[in-house]
């Protein structure tokens, strides 16, 4: 799913980013950073107890805008990474972020992109249900010990 979102962004925003002054070789790199930032923000939101909100957003049932904590966190993460990883100036990073983040949010929350039946379905669609993804983090909250906590249900075991 993240790859599809980034492919759409690159396809539809690449020319605009170049026209705005982003060097050709940095367009692809900026999209790689966008994927990373989006994945990190989704994981952070889910681990922070917002998995239900993510499902609502993904299904187009929860409005997400510029003042929303998800969007604000994603924008800050992305802008910071553009400066630290690609060496973009704060102005250029902010300009790229102002174009890319609203696009990604719109596509993530658009029902045309897909819907999820529940939290597990969303994690699966996002590729975060594997042991290396969010599912693995949730399953192994026991400090990486054998058995961990057995997923979300295990969080409430004594």
Coordinates of N, CA, C and O in Angstrom, one line a residue:
X1 N 0.8 -1.2 0.0 CA 0.0 0.0 0.0 C 0.9 1.3 0.0 O 0.6 2.2 -0.7
X2 N 1.9 1.3 0.9 CA 2.8 2.5 0.9 C 3.4 2.7 -0.4 O 3.6 3.8 -0.9
X3 N 3.9 1.6 -1.0 CA 4.5 1.7 -2.3 C 3.6 2.3 -3.4 O 4.0 3.0 -4.2
X4 N 2.3 1.9 -3.3 CA 1.3 2.4 -4.3 C 1.1 3.9 -4.1 O 1.0 4.6 -5.0
X5 N 1.0 4.3 -2.8 CA 0.8 5.7 -2.5 C 2.0 6.5 -3.0 O 1.9 7.6 -3.6
X6 N 3.2 6.0 -2.8 CA 4.4 6.7 -3.2 C 4.5 6.8 -4.7 O 4.9 7.8 -5.3
X7 N 4.2 5.7 -5.4 CA 4.2 5.6 -6.8 C 3.2 6.7 -7.4 O 3.6 7.4 -8.3
X8 N 2.0 6.8 -6.8 CA 1.1 7.8 -7.3 C 1.6 9.2 -7.1 O 1.5 10.1 -7.9
X9 N 2.2 9.4 -5.9 CA 2.8 10.7 -5.6 C 3.9 11.1 -6.6 O 3.9 12.2 -7.1
X10 N 4.8 10.2 -6.8 CA 5.9 10.4 -7.8 C 5.4 10.7 -9.1 O 5.8 11.7 -9.8
X11 N 4.4 9.9 -9.6 CA 3.8 10.1 -10.9 C 3.1 11.4 -11.0 O 3.2 12.1 -12.0
X12 N 2.3 11.8 -10.0 CA 1.5 13.0 -10.1 C 2.2 14.3 -9.6 O 1.8 15.4 -10.0
X13 N 3.2 14.2 -8.8 CA 3.8 15.4 -8.2 C 5.2 15.6 -8.7 O 5.8 16.7 -8.5
X14 N 5.8 14.6 -9.3 CA 7.2 14.7 -9.7 C 7.5 15.9 -10.6 O 8.5 16.6 -10.3
X15 N 6.7 16.1 -11.6 CA 7.0 17.3 -12.4 C 6.8 18.6 -11.7 O 7.6 19.6 -11.9
X16 N 5.8 18.7 -10.8 CA 5.6 19.9 -10.0 C 6.7 20.2 -9.1 O 7.1 21.3 -8.9
X17 N 7.3 19.1 -8.5 CA 8.4 19.3 -7.6 C 9.6 19.8 -8.3 O 10.4 20.6 -7.9
X18 N 9.9 19.2 -9.5 CA 11.0 19.7 -10.4 C 10.8 21.2 -10.8 O 11.7 22.0 -10.7
X19 N 9.5 21.5 -11.2 CA 9.2 22.9 -11.5 C 9.4 23.8 -10.4 O 9.8 25.0 -10.6
X20 N 9.2 23.4 -9.2 CA 9.4 24.2 -8.0 C 10.8 24.3 -7.5 O 11.1 25.0 -6.6
X21 N 11.7 23.6 -8.2 CA 13.1 23.8 -7.9 C 13.8 22.6 -7.3 O 15.0 22.6 -7.0
X22 N 13.1 21.5 -7.1 CA 13.7 20.3 -6.5 C 14.5 19.6 -7.7 O 14.0 19.3 -8.7
X23 N 15.8 19.3 -7.4 CA 16.6 18.7 -8.4 C 16.1 17.3 -8.8 O 15.6 16.6 -8.0
X24 N 16.3 16.9 -10.1 CA 15.8 15.7 -10.6 C 16.1 14.5 -9.7 O 15.3 13.6 -9.4
X25 N 17.4 14.4 -9.3 CA 17.8 13.2 -8.5 C 17.3 13.2 -7.1 O 17.2 12.2 -6.5
X26 N 16.8 14.3 -6.7 CA 16.2 14.4 -5.3 C 14.7 14.1 -5.3 O 14.1 13.9 -4.2
X27 N 14.0 14.1 -6.4 CA 12.6 13.8 -6.5 C 12.4 12.3 -6.0 O 11.6 12.1 -5.1
X28 N 13.1 11.4 -6.5 CA 13.0 10.0 -6.1 C 13.4 9.8 -4.6 O 12.7 9.1 -3.9
X29 N 14.5 10.5 -4.2 CA 14.9 10.4 -2.9 C 13.9 10.9 -1.9 O 13.6 10.4 -0.8
X30 N 13.2 12.0 -2.3 CA 12.2 12.7 -1.5 C 11.0 11.7 -1.3 O 10.4 11.7 -0.2
X31 N 10.7 10.9 -2.3 CA 9.6 10.0 -2.2 C 10.0 8.8 -1.3 O 9.1 8.3 -0.6
X32 N 11.2 8.4 -1.4 CA 11.7 7.3 -0.5 C 11.5 7.8 1.0 O 11.1 7.0 1.9
X33 N 11.9 9.0 1.2 CA 11.8 9.6 2.6 C 10.3 9.8 2.9 O 9.9 9.5 4.1
X34 N 9.5 10.1 2.0 CA 8.0 10.2 2.3 C 7.5 8.8 2.7 O 6.7 8.7 3.6
X35 N 7.9 7.7 2.0 CA 7.4 6.4 2.4 C 7.8 6.1 3.8 O 7.0 5.6 4.6
X36 N 9.1 6.3 4.1 CA 9.6 6.1 5.5 C 8.9 6.9 6.5 O 8.5 6.3 7.6
X37 N 8.6 8.1 6.2 CA 7.9 9.0 7.2 C 6.5 8.5 7.4 O 6.0 8.5 8.5
X38 N 5.8 8.2 6.3 CA 4.4 7.7 6.4 C 4.4 6.4 7.2 O 3.5 6.3 8.1
X39 N 5.3 5.5 7.0 CA 5.3 4.2 7.7 C 5.5 4.5 9.2 O 4.9 3.9 10.1
X40 N 6.5 5.4 9.5 CA 6.8 5.7 10.9 C 5.6 6.3 11.6 O 5.3 6.0 12.8
X41 N 4.9 7.2 10.9 CA 3.8 7.9 11.5 C 2.6 7.0 11.8 O 2.0 7.0 12.8
X42 N 2.4 6.1 10.8 CA 1.3 5.1 11.0 C 1.6 4.2 12.2 O 0.8 3.9 13.0
X43 N 2.9 3.7 12.3 CA 3.3 2.8 13.4 C 3.1 3.6 14.7 O 2.6 3.0 15.7
X44 N 3.6 4.8 14.7 CA 3.5 5.6 16.0 C 2.1 5.8 16.4 O 1.7 5.7 17.6
X45 N 1.2 6.1 15.5 CA -0.2 6.3 15.8 C -0.8 5.0 16.3 O -1.6 5.0 17.3
X46 N -0.5 3.9 15.6 CA -1.1 2.6 16.0 C -0.6 2.2 17.4 O -1.4 1.8 18.3
X47 N 0.7 2.3 17.7 CA 1.3 2.0 19.0 C 0.8 2.9 20.1 O 0.8 2.5 21.2
X48 N 0.4 4.1 19.7 CA 0.0 5.1 20.7 C -1.5 4.9 21.0 O -2.1 5.8 21.6
X49 N -2.1 3.9 20.5 CA -3.5 3.6 20.8 C -4.5 4.1 19.7 O -5.7 4.1 20.0
X50 N -4.0 4.6 18.6 CA -4.8 5.1 17.6 C -5.1 4.2 16.4 O -5.5 4.7 15.3
X51 N -5.0 2.9 16.6 CA -5.3 2.0 15.5 C -6.7 2.1 15.0 O -6.9 2.1 13.8
X52 N -7.7 2.3 15.9 CA -9.1 2.5 15.4 C -9.2 3.7 14.6 O -10.0 3.8 13.6
X53 N -8.6 4.8 15.0 CA -8.6 6.1 14.3 C -8.0 5.9 12.9 O -8.5 6.5 11.9
X54 N -6.9 5.1 12.8 CA -6.3 4.8 11.5 C -7.2 4.1 10.6 O -7.3 4.4 9.4
X55 N -8.0 3.2 11.1 CA -9.0 2.4 10.3 C -10.0 3.4 9.8 O -10.4 3.4 8.6
X56 N -10.5 4.3 10.7 CA -11.5 5.3 10.3 C -11.0 6.2 9.2 O -11.7 6.5 8.3
X57 N -9.7 6.7 9.4 CA -9.1 7.5 8.4 C -9.0 6.8 7.1 O -9.4 7.3 6.0
X58 N -8.4 5.6 7.1 CA -8.2 4.8 5.9 C -9.5 4.6 5.2 O -9.6 4.6 3.9
X59 N -10.6 4.4 5.9 CA -11.9 4.1 5.3 C -12.6 5.4 4.9 O -13.8 5.3 4.4
X60 N -12.0 6.5 5.1 CA -12.6 7.8 4.7 C -13.7 8.3 5.7 O -14.5 9.1 5.3
X61 N -13.7 7.7 6.9 CA -14.8 8.1 7.9 C -14.3 9.1 8.9 O -15.1 9.5 9.7
X62 N -13.0 9.4 8.9 CA -12.5 10.4 9.8 C -11.8 11.5 9.0 O -10.9 11.1 8.2
X63 N -12.2 12.7 9.1 CA -11.5 13.8 8.4 C -10.1 14.1 9.0 O -10.0 14.1 10.2
X64 N -9.2 14.3 8.2 CA -7.8 14.6 8.6 C -7.4 15.8 7.9 O -7.6 16.0 6.7
X65 N -6.9 16.8 8.6 CA -6.6 18.1 8.0 C -5.2 18.6 8.6 O -4.6 17.9 9.3
X66 N -4.9 19.8 8.2 CA -3.7 20.4 8.5 C -3.4 20.5 10.0 O -2.3 20.4 10.5
X67 N -4.4 20.7 10.9 CA -4.3 20.8 12.3 C -4.3 19.5 13.0 O -4.1 19.4 14.2
X68 N -4.6 18.4 12.3 CA -4.7 17.1 12.9 C -3.4 16.6 13.4 O -2.4 16.9 12.8
X69 N -3.3 15.9 14.5 CA -2.0 15.5 15.1 C -1.3 14.5 14.1 O -0.1 14.5 14.1
X70 N -2.1 13.7 13.4 CA -1.5 12.7 12.5 C -0.7 13.5 11.4 O 0.4 13.3 11.1
X71 N -1.4 14.5 10.8 CA -0.9 15.3 9.7 C 0.3 16.1 10.2 O 1.4 16.2 9.5
X72 N 0.2 16.7 11.4 CA 1.2 17.6 11.9 C 2.5 16.7 12.2 O 3.6 17.1 11.8
X73 N 2.3 15.5 12.8 CA 3.4 14.7 13.1 C 4.1 14.2 11.8 O 5.3 14.2 11.7
X74 N 3.3 13.8 10.8 CA 3.8 13.4 9.5 C 4.6 14.5 8.8 O 5.7 14.3 8.3
X75 N 4.0 15.7 8.8 CA 4.7 16.8 8.2 C 6.0 17.1 8.8 O 7.0 17.4 8.2
X76 N 6.1 17.2 10.2 CA 7.3 17.5 10.9 C 8.3 16.4 10.6 O 9.5 16.7 10.3
X77 N 7.9 15.1 10.7 CA 8.9 14.0 10.5 C 9.5 14.1 9.1 O 10.7 14.0 8.9
X78 N 8.6 14.3 8.1 CA 9.0 14.4 6.7 C 10.0 15.6 6.4 O 11.0 15.4 5.8
X79 N 9.6 16.7 6.9 CA 10.4 17.9 6.7 C 11.8 17.8 7.4 O 12.8 18.1 6.8
X80 N 11.8 17.3 8.6 CA 13.1 17.0 9.3 C 14.0 16.1 8.5 O 15.2 16.3 8.4
X81 N 13.4 15.0 8.0 CA 14.1 14.0 7.2 C 14.6 14.6 5.9 O 15.7 14.2 5.5
X82 N 13.8 15.4 5.3 CA 14.3 16.0 4.0 C 15.5 16.9 4.3 O 16.5 16.9 3.4
X83 N 15.6 17.5 5.4 CA 16.7 18.4 5.7 C 17.9 17.5 6.1 O 19.0 17.8 5.6
X84 N 17.7 16.5 7.0 CA 18.8 15.8 7.5 C 19.3 14.7 6.5 O 20.5 14.5 6.4
X85 N 18.5 14.1 5.8 CA 18.9 13.0 4.9 C 19.3 13.5 3.5 O 20.2 13.0 2.8
X86 N 18.5 14.5 3.0 CA 18.8 15.0 1.6 C 19.5 16.4 1.6 O 19.9 16.8 0.5
X87 N 19.7 17.0 2.8 CA 20.4 18.2 2.8 C 19.6 19.4 2.2 O 20.2 20.4 1.9
X88 N 18.3 19.3 2.2 CA 17.5 20.4 1.7 C 17.4 21.5 2.7 O 17.5 21.3 3.9
X89 N 17.3 22.7 2.1 CA 17.2 23.9 3.0 C 15.8 23.8 3.7 O 14.9 23.1 3.2
X90 N 15.7 24.5 4.8 CA 14.4 24.5 5.5 C 13.2 25.0 4.6 O 12.2 24.4 4.7
X91 N 13.5 25.9 3.8 CA 12.5 26.5 2.9 C 12.1 25.4 1.8 O 10.9 25.2 1.5
X92 N 13.1 24.8 1.2 CA 12.8 23.8 0.2 C 12.1 22.6 0.8 O 11.1 22.0 0.3
X93 N 12.6 22.2 2.0 CA 11.9 21.0 2.7 C 10.5 21.3 3.0 O 9.6 20.5 2.8
X94 N 10.2 22.5 3.5 CA 8.8 22.9 3.8 C 8.0 23.0 2.5 O 6.8 22.5 2.6
X95 N 8.5 23.4 1.4 CA 7.8 23.5 0.2 C 7.4 22.1 -0.3 O 6.3 21.8 -0.7
X96 N 8.4 21.2 -0.3 CA 8.2 19.8 -0.7 C 7.2 19.2 0.2 O 6.2 18.5 -0.3
X97 N 7.3 19.3 1.5 CA 6.4 18.8 2.4 C 4.9 19.3 2.2 O 4.0 18.5 2.2
X98 N 4.8 20.6 1.9 CA 3.5 21.2 1.7 C 2.8 20.6 0.4 O 1.6 20.7 0.3
X99 N 3.6 20.1 -0.5 CA 3.0 19.5 -1.7 C 2.7 18.0 -1.5 O 1.7 17.5 -1.9
X100 N 3.7 17.3 -0.9 CA 3.6 15.8 -0.8 C 2.7 15.3 0.3 O 1.8 14.4 0.1
X101 N 2.7 15.9 1.5 CA 1.9 15.4 2.6 C 0.4 15.5 2.4 O -0.3 14.5 2.6
X102 N -0.1 16.6 2.0 CA -1.5 16.6 1.7 C -2.0 15.6 0.6 O -3.0 15.0 0.8
X103 N -1.1 15.4 -0.4 CA -1.4 14.4 -1.4 C -1.5 13.0 -0.8 O -2.4 12.3 -1.0
X104 N -0.5 12.7 0.0 CA -0.5 11.3 0.6 C -1.7 11.1 1.6 O -2.3 10.1 1.6
X105 N -2.0 12.2 2.4 CA -3.1 12.1 3.3 C -4.4 11.9 2.5 O -5.2 11.0 2.9
X106 N -4.6 12.6 1.4 CA -5.8 12.5 0.6 C -5.9 11.1 0.1 O -7.0 10.5 0.1
X107 N -4.8 10.6 -0.5 CA -4.9 9.2 -1.0 C -5.1 8.2 0.0 O -5.8 7.2 -0.2
X108 N -4.5 8.4 1.2 CA -4.6 7.4 2.3 C -6.0 7.3 2.8 O -6.5 6.3 3.2
X109 N -6.7 8.5 2.8 CA -8.1 8.5 3.4 C -9.2 8.4 2.3 O -10.3 8.5 2.6
X110 N -8.8 8.2 1.1 CA -9.7 8.1 0.0 C -10.3 6.7 -0.2 O -9.5 5.7 -0.2
X111 N -11.6 6.5 -0.2 CA -12.2 5.2 -0.3 C -11.8 4.5 -1.6 O -11.8 3.3 -1.6
X112 N -11.4 5.3 -2.6 CA -11.0 4.6 -3.8 C -9.7 3.9 -3.6 O -9.4 3.0 -4.4
X113 N -8.9 4.3 -2.7 CA -7.6 3.6 -2.4 C -7.9 2.2 -1.7 O -7.1 1.3 -1.8
X114 N -9.0 2.1 -1.1 CA -9.4 0.9 -0.4 C -10.0 1.1 0.9 O -10.0 2.2 1.4
X115 N -10.6 0.1 1.5 CA -11.1 0.1 2.8 C -10.6 -1.1 3.6 O -10.1 -2.0 3.0
X116 N -10.7 -1.0 4.9 CA -10.3 -2.1 5.8 C -11.5 -2.5 6.7 O -12.2 -1.6 7.2
X117 N -11.7 -3.8 6.8 CA -12.7 -4.3 7.6 C -12.5 -4.1 9.1 O -13.4 -3.9 9.9
X118 N -11.2 -4.1 9.5 CA -10.9 -4.0 10.9 C -9.4 -3.6 11.0 O -8.7 -3.5 10.0
X119 N -8.9 -3.6 12.3 CA -7.5 -3.2 12.5 C -6.5 -4.2 11.8 O -5.6 -3.8 11.2
X120 N -6.8 -5.5 12.0 CA -6.0 -6.5 11.4 C -5.9 -6.4 9.9 O -4.9 -6.6 9.3
X121 N -7.1 -6.2 9.3 CA -7.2 -6.0 7.8 C -6.3 -4.8 7.4 O -5.6 -4.9 6.4
X122 N -6.4 -3.7 8.1 CA -5.6 -2.5 7.8 C -4.1 -2.8 7.9 O -3.4 -2.5 7.0
X123 N -3.7 -3.5 9.0 CA -2.3 -3.8 9.1 C -1.8 -4.7 8.0 O -0.7 -4.5 7.5
X124 N -2.7 -5.6 7.6 CA -2.4 -6.5 6.4 C -2.2 -5.7 5.1 O -1.3 -5.8 4.4
X125 N -3.2 -4.8 4.9 CA -3.1 -4.0 3.6 C -1.9 -3.1 3.6 O -1.4 -2.8 2.5
X126 N -1.5 -2.6 4.8 CA -0.3 -1.7 4.9 C 1.0 -2.5 4.9 O 2.1 -1.9 4.9
X127 N 0.9 -3.8 5.0 CA 2.1 -4.6 5.1 C 2.8 -4.6 6.5 O 4.0 -4.8 6.6
X128 N 2.0 -4.2 7.5 CA 2.6 -4.1 8.8 C 2.1 -5.2 9.7 O 2.3 -5.1 10.9
X129 N 1.6 -6.3 9.2 CA 1.1 -7.4 10.0 C 2.1 -8.5 10.1 O 1.9 -9.5 10.8
X130 N 3.3 -8.4 9.6 CA 4.3 -9.4 9.6 C 5.2 -9.2 10.9 O 5.1 -8.2 11.6
X131 N 6.0 -10.2 11.2 CA 6.9 -10.1 12.4 C 7.8 -8.9 12.3 O 8.3 -8.4 13.3
X132 N 8.2 -8.5 11.1 CA 9.0 -7.3 11.0 C 8.3 -6.0 11.0 O 8.8 -5.0 11.1
X133 N 7.0 -6.1 10.8 CA 6.1 -4.9 10.8 C 5.5 -4.6 12.2 O 6.0 -5.1 13.2
X134 N 4.4 -3.9 12.2 CA 3.8 -3.5 13.5 C 3.3 -4.8 14.2 O 3.3 -4.8 15.4
X135 N 2.8 -5.8 13.5 CA 2.3 -7.0 14.1 C 3.4 -7.6 14.9 O 3.2 -8.1 16.0
X136 N 4.6 -7.6 14.5 CA 5.7 -8.2 15.2 C 6.0 -7.3 16.5 O 6.3 -7.9 17.5
X137 N 5.9 -6.0 16.3 CA 6.1 -5.2 17.5 C 5.1 -5.5 18.6 O 5.4 -5.6 19.8
X138 N 3.9 -5.6 18.2 CA 2.8 -5.8 19.1 C 2.9 -7.2 19.7 O 2.6 -7.4 20.9
X139 N 3.3 -8.2 18.9 CA 3.4 -9.5 19.4 C 4.5 -9.7 20.4 O 4.5 -10.5 21.3
X140 N 5.6 -8.9 20.2 CA 6.8 -9.1 21.0 C 7.0 -8.0 22.0 O 8.1 -7.7 22.4
X141 N 5.9 -7.4 22.5 CA 6.1 -6.4 23.5 C 6.7 -6.9 24.8 O 7.0 -6.2 25.7
X142 N 6.8 -8.2 24.9 CA 7.4 -8.8 26.1 C 8.9 -8.7 26.2 O 9.6 -9.5 26.8
X143 N 9.5 -7.7 25.5 CA 10.9 -7.5 25.5 C 11.7 -8.5 24.6 O 12.8 -8.7 24.8
X144 N 11.0 -9.1 23.6 CA 11.6 -10.0 22.7 C 11.8 -11.4 23.3 O 12.4 -12.2 22.7
X145 N 11.3 -11.7 24.5 CA 11.4 -13.0 25.1 C 10.5 -13.9 24.3 O 9.5 -13.6 23.6
X146 N 10.8 -15.2 24.4 CA 10.0 -16.3 23.8 C 8.6 -16.1 24.1 O 8.2 -16.0 25.3
X147 N 7.7 -16.0 23.1 CA 6.3 -15.9 23.3 C 5.8 -14.5 23.4 O 4.7 -14.2 23.1
X148 N 6.7 -13.5 23.9 CA 6.2 -12.2 24.0 C 4.9 -12.1 24.8 O 4.7 -12.8 25.7
X149 N 4.1 -11.2 24.3 CA 2.8 -11.0 25.0 C 1.7 -11.5 24.1 O 0.5 -11.3 24.4
X150 N 2.0 -12.1 22.9 CA 1.0 -12.7 22.1 C 0.1 -11.7 21.4 O -1.1 -12.0 21.3
X151 N 0.6 -10.6 21.0 CA -0.3 -9.6 20.3 C -1.0 -8.7 21.2 O -0.8 -8.7 22.4
X152 N -2.0 -8.0 20.7 CA -2.7 -7.0 21.5 C -3.5 -7.7 22.6 O -3.6 -7.1 23.7
X153 N -4.1 -8.8 22.4 CA -4.8 -9.5 23.4 C -3.9 -9.8 24.6 O -4.4 -9.8 25.8
X154 N -2.6 -10.0 24.4 CA -1.7 -10.3 25.5 C -1.4 -9.1 26.3 O -0.8 -9.2 27.4
X155 N -1.7 -7.9 25.9 CA -1.4 -6.7 26.7 C -2.2 -6.7 28.0 O -1.7 -6.1 29.0
X156 N -3.2 -7.5 28.1 CA -4.0 -7.5 29.3 C -3.8 -8.7 30.2 O -4.5 -8.8 31.2
X157 N -2.8 -9.5 29.8 CA -2.5 -10.7 30.7 C -1.7 -10.3 31.9 O -1.0 -9.3 31.9
X158 N -1.9 -11.0 32.9 CA -1.1 -10.8 34.2 C 0.1 -11.7 34.2 O 0.1 -12.7 33.7

